[in-house]
Coordinates of C-alpha atoms in Angstrom, one line a residue:
X1 CA -136.4 117.9 58.3
X2 CA -136.8 118.2 54.6
X3 CA -133.5 116.5 54.0
X4 CA -134.3 113.7 56.4
X5 CA -137.7 113.1 54.8
X6 CA -136.3 113.1 51.2
X7 CA -133.4 110.9 52.3
X8 CA -135.8 108.4 53.9
X9 CA -137.8 108.2 50.6
X10 CA -134.7 107.6 48.4
X11 CA -133.1 105.5 51.1
X12 CA -136.1 103.1 50.8
X13 CA -135.6 102.8 47.0
X14 CA -131.9 102.2 47.5
X15 CA -132.5 99.6 50.1
X16 CA -134.7 97.5 47.8
X17 CA -132.2 97.7 44.9
X18 CA -129.0 97.2 46.9
X19 CA -129.8 95.4 50.2
X20 CA -126.2 94.9 51.2
X21 CA -124.0 95.9 54.1
X22 CA -121.8 97.8 51.8
X23 CA -124.7 100.1 51.0
X24 CA -125.0 101.0 54.6
X25 CA -121.2 101.4 54.8
X26 CA -121.1 103.9 52.0
X27 CA -124.1 105.8 53.4
X28 CA -122.4 106.1 56.8
X29 CA -119.1 107.1 55.2
X30 CA -120.7 109.8 53.0
X31 CA -122.7 111.0 56.0
X32 CA -119.4 111.4 57.9
X33 CA -118.0 113.4 55.0
X34 CA -121.2 115.5 55.1
X35 CA -120.6 116.2 58.8
X36 CA -117.0 117.2 58.0
X37 CA -118.3 119.7 55.3
X38 CA -120.5 121.7 57.6
X39 CA -117.9 123.8 59.3
X40 CA -115.9 124.8 56.2
X41 CA -119.2 125.5 54.3
X42 CA -120.2 127.8 57.2
X43 CA -116.9 129.7 56.9
X44 CA -117.2 130.0 53.1
X45 CA -120.9 130.6 52.6
X46 CA -121.6 132.4 55.8
X47 CA -119.3 135.2 54.8
X48 CA -121.1 135.7 51.5
X49 CA -123.3 138.7 50.9
X50 CA -126.9 138.0 49.7
X51 CA -129.1 140.9 48.6
X52 CA -132.1 139.3 50.4
X53 CA -134.1 139.7 53.6
X54 CA -132.7 138.3 56.8
X55 CA -135.2 135.4 56.9
X56 CA -134.5 134.4 53.2
X57 CA -130.7 134.6 54.0
X58 CA -131.1 132.3 56.9
X59 CA -133.1 129.8 54.8
X60 CA -130.5 129.9 51.9
X61 CA -127.6 129.4 54.3
X62 CA -129.3 126.6 56.3
X63 CA -130.2 124.8 53.1
X64 CA -126.7 125.1 51.5
X65 CA -125.0 123.9 54.7
X66 CA -127.3 121.2 56.1
X67 CA -129.6 119.8 53.4
X68 CA -127.2 117.3 51.8
X69 CA -125.8 116.0 55.1
X70 CA -129.4 115.6 56.4
X71 CA -130.5 113.8 53.3
X72 CA -127.6 111.3 53.6
X73 CA -128.4 110.7 57.2
X74 CA -132.1 110.2 56.4
X75 CA -131.2 107.4 53.9
X76 CA -129.6 105.2 56.6
X77 CA -132.7 104.1 58.5
X78 CA -134.5 102.4 55.6
X79 CA -131.3 100.5 54.7
X80 CA -131.0 99.4 58.4
X81 CA -134.6 98.2 58.4
X82 CA -134.0 96.2 55.2
X83 CA -130.9 94.5 56.4
X84 CA -132.4 93.6 59.8
X85 CA -135.6 92.1 58.4
X86 CA -134.7 88.4 57.9
X87 CA -138.0 87.2 59.3
X88 CA -141.3 88.7 58.1
X89 CA -143.1 87.4 61.2
X90 CA -141.1 89.8 63.3
X91 CA -141.4 92.9 61.0
X92 CA -143.4 95.0 63.5
X93 CA -141.1 94.1 66.4
X94 CA -137.9 95.0 64.4
X95 CA -139.2 98.2 62.8
X96 CA -140.7 99.3 66.2
X97 CA -137.3 98.8 67.9
X98 CA -135.4 100.6 65.2
X99 CA -137.7 103.7 65.3
X100 CA -138.0 103.6 69.1
X101 CA -134.2 103.7 69.6
X102 CA -133.9 106.2 66.8
X103 CA -136.3 108.5 68.5
X104 CA -134.7 107.9 71.9
X105 CA -131.4 108.8 70.4
X106 CA -132.9 112.1 69.0
X107 CA -134.2 113.0 72.4
X108 CA -130.9 112.2 74.2
X109 CA -128.9 114.0 71.4
X110 CA -131.0 117.1 71.6
X111 CA -130.7 117.5 75.4
X112 CA -127.1 116.4 75.6
X113 CA -126.0 118.8 72.9
X114 CA -128.0 121.8 74.1
X115 CA -127.2 121.5 77.7
X116 CA -123.8 119.8 77.8
X117 CA -121.9 119.0 74.6
X118 CA -121.8 122.5 73.0
X119 CA -120.4 124.2 76.2
X120 CA -118.0 121.3 76.7
X121 CA -116.7 120.7 73.2
X122 CA -117.9 123.6 71.0
X123 CA -119.8 123.1 67.8
X124 CA -116.8 122.6 65.6
X125 CA -115.2 119.9 67.6
X126 CA -118.6 118.3 68.0
X127 CA -119.1 118.2 64.3
X128 CA -115.6 116.7 63.8
X129 CA -116.4 114.0 66.4
X130 CA -119.7 113.2 64.8
X131 CA -118.0 112.9 61.4
X132 CA -115.4 110.7 62.8
X133 CA -118.0 108.5 64.5
X134 CA -119.9 108.0 61.3
X135 CA -116.7 107.1 59.4
X136 CA -115.8 104.5 62.0
X137 CA -119.3 103.2 62.0
X138 CA -119.0 102.7 58.2
X139 CA -115.9 100.5 58.8
X140 CA -117.6 98.5 61.6
X141 CA -121.1 98.0 60.2
X142 CA -120.4 98.3 56.4
X143 CA -119.0 94.9 56.0
X144 CA -116.5 94.8 53.1
X145 CA -117.7 98.1 51.6
X146 CA -114.0 98.7 50.8
X147 CA -111.2 96.2 50.3
X148 CA -108.5 95.9 52.9
X149 CA -105.7 97.3 50.8
X150 CA -108.0 100.2 49.7
X151 CA -108.9 100.7 53.4
X152 CA -105.3 100.9 54.4
X153 CA -104.5 103.3 51.7
X154 CA -107.5 105.4 52.5
X155 CA -106.6 105.6 56.2
X156 CA -103.0 106.5 55.3
X157 CA -104.2 109.4 53.2
X158 CA -107.3 110.4 55.2
X159 CA -105.9 110.7 58.7
X160 CA -103.3 113.4 57.9
X161 CA -105.8 115.2 55.6
X162 CA -108.4 115.3 58.3
X163 CA -105.8 116.6 60.8
X164 CA -104.8 119.4 58.4
X165 CA -108.4 120.0 57.5
X166 CA -109.2 120.3 61.3
X167 CA -106.6 123.0 61.6
X168 CA -108.3 125.0 58.8
X169 CA -112.0 124.3 59.1
X170 CA -112.6 123.5 62.7
X171 CA -110.5 126.1 64.5
X172 CA -112.3 128.8 66.4
X173 CA -113.1 131.8 64.2
X174 CA -111.0 134.4 66.0
X175 CA -108.7 137.2 64.9
X176 CA -105.5 138.5 66.3
X177 CA -107.4 140.9 68.7
X178 CA -109.4 138.1 70.3
X179 CA -107.9 136.6 73.4
X180 CA -110.9 134.6 74.8
X181 CA -113.3 132.4 73.0
X182 CA -116.0 130.2 74.5
X183 CA -119.2 128.5 73.2
X184 CA -121.7 128.5 76.0
X185 CA -125.2 127.1 76.2
X186 CA -126.5 130.4 75.0
X187 CA -123.8 132.4 73.1
X188 CA -120.5 132.2 71.3
X189 CA -118.6 134.5 73.6
X190 CA -115.5 136.4 72.6
X191 CA -113.4 139.0 74.4
X192 CA -111.2 141.1 72.3
X193 CA -109.2 144.3 72.2
X194 CA -111.0 147.4 70.8
X195 CA -109.8 150.9 70.1
X196 CA -111.6 153.3 72.5
X197 CA -113.6 155.9 70.6
X198 CA -111.8 159.2 70.1
X199 CA -108.5 157.9 71.6
X200 CA -105.6 155.8 70.5
X201 CA -106.1 153.4 73.4
X202 CA -107.3 149.8 73.6
X203 CA -110.2 148.7 75.7
X204 CA -112.0 145.4 76.1
X205 CA -115.0 144.4 73.9
X206 CA -117.4 141.6 74.8
X207 CA -118.8 140.0 71.6
X208 CA -121.9 137.7 72.0
X209 CA -122.4 135.8 68.8
X210 CA -121.7 138.4 66.1
X211 CA -122.6 141.5 68.1
X212 CA -120.3 143.7 70.2
X213 CA -122.4 143.8 73.4
X214 CA -120.2 145.8 75.8
X215 CA -117.1 147.9 75.7
X216 CA -115.2 148.4 79.0
X217 CA -112.1 150.4 80.0
X218 CA -110.4 148.4 82.7
X219 CA -108.7 151.6 84.1
X220 CA -111.8 153.8 83.9
X221 CA -115.2 152.4 85.1
X222 CA -116.8 155.7 84.3
X223 CA -116.3 155.2 80.6
X224 CA -119.6 154.6 78.8
X225 CA -119.2 153.9 75.1
X226 CA -122.8 153.3 74.1
X227 CA -125.3 156.2 73.9
X228 CA -128.2 154.3 75.4
X229 CA -126.2 153.7 78.6
X230 CA -125.5 157.4 78.8
X231 CA -129.2 158.0 78.6
X232 CA -129.7 155.5 81.4
X233 CA -127.1 157.5 83.4
X234 CA -128.7 160.8 82.7
X235 CA -132.2 159.7 83.8
X236 CA -130.8 158.1 87.0
X237 CA -128.7 161.1 87.8
X238 CA -131.7 163.4 87.5
X239 CA -134.2 161.2 89.3
X240 CA -131.9 160.2 92.2
X241 CA -130.7 163.8 92.7
X242 CA -127.1 162.8 91.9
X243 CA -127.4 159.8 94.3
X244 CA -128.4 162.0 97.3
X245 CA -130.2 158.9 98.7
X246 CA -129.1 155.3 98.3
X247 CA -131.1 153.5 95.6
X248 CA -131.6 149.9 94.4
X249 CA -131.3 148.8 90.8
X250 CA -132.3 145.6 88.9
X251 CA -130.6 144.9 85.6
X252 CA -132.3 142.4 83.2
X253 CA -129.4 141.4 81.1
X254 CA -125.8 141.8 82.4
X255 CA -123.5 141.4 79.4
X256 CA -120.2 143.1 80.2
X257 CA -121.6 144.7 83.4
X258 CA -120.6 148.1 82.0
X259 CA -123.4 150.1 83.7
X260 CA -123.5 148.2 87.0
X261 CA -119.7 148.6 87.2
X262 CA -120.1 152.3 86.6
X263 CA -122.8 152.7 89.2
X264 CA -120.8 150.8 91.8
X265 CA -117.8 153.1 91.3
X266 CA -119.8 156.3 91.3
X267 CA -122.5 155.5 93.9
X268 CA -120.9 153.2 96.5
X269 CA -124.1 153.1 98.5
X270 CA -126.2 151.7 95.6
X271 CA -127.6 148.2 95.8
X272 CA -127.2 146.5 92.4
X273 CA -128.8 143.2 91.2
X274 CA -127.9 141.8 87.8
X275 CA -129.8 139.0 86.1
X276 CA -127.8 137.4 83.3
X277 CA -129.0 134.2 81.8
X278 CA -125.6 132.9 80.9
X279 CA -123.2 132.1 83.7
X280 CA -120.3 132.0 81.2
X281 CA -121.0 135.7 80.3
X282 CA -120.8 136.6 84.0
X283 CA -117.5 134.7 84.4
X284 CA -116.1 136.6 81.4
X285 CA -117.1 139.9 82.9
X286 CA -115.4 139.1 86.2
X287 CA -112.3 137.6 84.5
X288 CA -111.7 140.1 81.7
X289 CA -114.0 143.1 81.9
X290 CA -113.0 144.8 85.1
X291 CA -115.7 143.6 87.6
X292 CA -113.8 143.3 90.9
X293 CA -113.9 140.0 92.8
X294 CA -115.0 141.9 96.0
X295 CA -117.9 143.6 94.2
X296 CA -121.2 144.2 96.0
X297 CA -123.1 143.5 92.7
X298 CA -125.3 140.5 93.2
X299 CA -125.5 138.3 90.1
X300 CA -128.3 135.9 89.3
X301 CA -127.7 133.5 86.4
X302 CA -131.2 132.8 85.2
X303 CA -133.8 134.0 82.8
X304 CA -135.0 137.5 83.5
X305 CA -138.7 136.7 83.6
X306 CA -138.1 133.7 85.8
X307 CA -136.2 136.0 88.3
X308 CA -138.9 138.7 88.2
X309 CA -141.7 136.2 88.6
X310 CA -140.2 134.6 91.7
X311 CA -138.7 137.7 93.3
X312 CA -139.9 138.3 96.8
X313 CA -138.7 141.8 97.1
X314 CA -141.9 143.5 95.9
X315 CA -141.9 147.3 95.8
X316 CA -138.1 147.5 96.6
X317 CA -136.4 148.6 93.4
X318 CA -135.9 152.3 92.4
X319 CA -134.9 151.4 88.9
X320 CA -135.2 148.4 86.5
X321 CA -133.0 148.5 83.5
X322 CA -133.9 146.3 80.5
X323 CA -130.8 145.4 78.5
X324 CA -131.8 142.1 76.8
X325 CA -132.9 143.5 73.4
X326 CA -130.8 143.9 70.3
X327 CA -131.6 144.6 66.6
X328 CA -131.6 140.9 65.6
X329 CA -133.3 138.9 68.4
X330 CA -135.6 139.9 71.2
X331 CA -136.8 137.6 74.0
X332 CA -140.5 138.0 73.4
X333 CA -141.5 137.0 76.9
X334 CA -139.7 140.2 78.2
X335 CA -141.9 142.4 76.1
X336 CA -145.5 141.5 77.1
X337 CA -148.0 143.2 79.3
X338 CA -147.8 140.3 81.8
X339 CA -144.1 140.8 82.2
X340 CA -144.5 144.6 82.5
X341 CA -147.0 144.1 85.3
X342 CA -144.5 141.9 87.2
X343 CA -141.8 144.5 86.8
X344 CA -144.2 147.2 88.0
X345 CA -144.8 145.2 91.2
X346 CA -141.1 145.2 92.0
X347 CA -140.8 149.0 91.6
X348 CA -141.3 151.5 94.4
X349 CA -144.3 153.9 93.8
X350 CA -142.0 156.4 92.1
X351 CA -139.7 153.8 90.6
X352 CA -138.7 153.9 86.9
X353 CA -138.5 151.1 84.3
X354 CA -136.1 151.8 81.4
X355 CA -135.5 149.6 78.3
X356 CA -133.4 150.2 75.2
X357 CA -134.7 149.1 71.9
X358 CA -133.7 149.5 68.2
X359 CA -136.3 150.2 65.6
X360 CA -137.1 152.3 62.5
X361 CA -139.0 155.5 63.4
X362 CA -140.7 155.5 60.0
X363 CA -141.5 151.9 59.5
X364 CA -140.9 150.0 62.8
X365 CA -143.8 148.2 64.4
X366 CA -142.1 147.0 67.6
X367 CA -141.5 150.3 69.2
X368 CA -145.1 151.7 69.1
X369 CA -146.4 148.3 70.2
X370 CA -144.0 148.1 73.1
X371 CA -144.8 151.7 74.2
X372 CA -148.6 150.9 74.0
X373 CA -148.0 147.8 76.1
X374 CA -146.2 149.7 78.8
X375 CA -149.0 152.3 78.8
X376 CA -151.4 149.5 79.6
X377 CA -149.6 149.0 82.8
X378 CA -148.2 152.4 83.8
X379 CA -150.9 154.6 82.3
X380 CA -151.3 156.7 79.3
X381 CA -148.9 159.7 79.2
X382 CA -146.6 158.0 81.7
X383 CA -144.4 156.3 79.1
X384 CA -141.7 158.5 77.5
X385 CA -139.3 158.1 74.6
X386 CA -135.7 159.3 74.7
X387 CA -133.8 159.1 71.4
X388 CA -130.2 159.3 70.3
X389 CA -131.2 160.8 67.0
X390 CA -132.9 164.2 67.4
X391 CA -134.6 164.1 64.0
X392 CA -136.1 160.6 64.7
X393 CA -135.3 159.3 61.3
X394 CA -133.9 155.9 60.2
X395 CA -133.1 153.0 62.4
X396 CA -131.8 154.0 65.7
X397 CA -131.5 153.1 69.4
X398 CA -133.9 154.7 71.8
X399 CA -134.8 154.3 75.5
X400 CA -138.3 153.9 76.7
X401 CA -138.9 155.3 80.2
X402 CA -142.0 154.3 82.3
X403 CA -143.2 155.1 85.8
X404 CA -146.5 155.1 87.6
X405 CA -145.6 158.5 89.0
X406 CA -145.9 161.5 86.7
X407 CA -142.4 162.4 85.5
X408 CA -141.6 166.0 84.7
X409 CA -139.5 165.3 81.6
X410 CA -139.1 169.0 80.8
X411 CA -137.4 169.4 84.2
X412 CA -135.2 166.4 83.3
X413 CA -134.1 168.2 80.1
X414 CA -133.4 171.5 82.0
X415 CA -131.5 169.8 84.8
X416 CA -129.3 167.6 82.6
X417 CA -128.5 170.3 80.1
X418 CA -128.2 172.9 82.9
X419 CA -130.7 175.1 81.1
X420 CA -129.2 174.6 77.7
X421 CA -125.6 175.2 78.7
X422 CA -124.5 171.6 78.5
X423 CA -124.8 169.0 75.8
X424 CA -126.8 165.9 76.7
X425 CA -127.1 162.5 75.0
X426 CA -130.9 162.2 75.5
X427 CA -133.3 163.8 73.1
X428 CA -136.9 163.9 74.4
X429 CA -139.6 163.1 72.0
X430 CA -142.5 165.5 72.8
X431 CA -145.5 163.8 74.4
X432 CA -147.8 165.1 71.7
X433 CA -145.6 163.7 69.0
X434 CA -145.3 160.4 70.8
X435 CA -149.1 160.0 71.0
X436 CA -149.4 161.0 67.3
X437 CA -146.9 158.3 66.5
X438 CA -149.1 155.7 68.4
X439 CA -152.2 156.9 66.6
X440 CA -150.6 156.9 63.1
X441 CA -148.7 153.6 63.4
X442 CA -150.4 150.2 63.7
X443 CA -149.8 149.3 67.4
X444 CA -151.4 147.0 69.9
X445 CA -150.8 145.5 73.3
X446 CA -148.2 142.7 73.3
X447 CA -149.4 139.7 75.4
X448 CA -148.1 136.2 76.2
X449 CA -150.8 134.9 73.7
X450 CA -149.8 137.2 70.8
X451 CA -146.3 138.6 70.3
X452 CA -145.6 138.6 66.5

């Protein structure tokens, strides 16, 4: 927006000084070059390390990549207005039409790109197409902004260069281990080979944007690579009595379906519902990550809150697993007290809500706020914290466990560790220490009106 506004200002000055079709042609041409520059700049600058905060890094990268192309595009409208105004009596009509169609184009472009073009073409091919369209527009609307001989020479050189340039700058950013790449409406999805921890054996890794989200062994559905999923498994095994009775689970966030796939293999009688917002992620899980075509897992490709809000199966779930948080982005509407109340309505009286989150034990503000929010719904002392790191220091993944029924967490520790004879992934934070954490740390109830 800053580039567009600055471009409009200087475009007006340029239009008054050089009110010619060639001016428009050069601006369209340079804008096309600017569009071509975005992908290689992203490759070059995006890989650089800046000793800054995340937000400042985002601002620096965005400015370096998009400011100049946006400024050039912003300069076009004033020149178009100047060239179109041949009758001052129709100034309002002409300017109104130009800005009306410009705004309409912005609306159509926003929705078409977000809902259709990215998933169809991918961002790199889309940028290449836009750059090509701007260059062609320069030739069509720019009049004689280049001479014919110069144009022929330019095309003879530019076409092979753009083709070679496309092979370098606009190819998908994949390595030799990646065998699937797809830009969906929500994520850049990759599936790649990954070395299984502790073994010289390859497994499948699902990468969403830049984060490895799931690791699945196609030959071993019982393999759980991530510690927080092992914590989920330990709590479920204890609470269900090892699956003595059939149970029903809801997963908010599907990813690679690692845990649902595990539960289906270990507990054939379990009813499993997975809510995954991105249908392309679900397709990748079925195609590459070992989810069988004849699975009994029910998949719902919609937003987690939308599903919970409209679910008719009140009081039917034994477990709700939240798996939509990571350490970079958190869907705020899945953290609030209003959403927690909706989840509580879906649980049986003794049902359990579990959610994994990543935060700093010493400085983090999200973890205590989220725990306090769940206490508002489930009751004080009925929310527990299981950690991976026993000394609770640094940034780490933890699992929050909440239930309206009092949970004997000491019995959980005894049962899973078999009275200390067996190692367990979970480390229970003592109730007194958890309440002390909430007292010492600034924390408040997250609501739909306020989720900083």
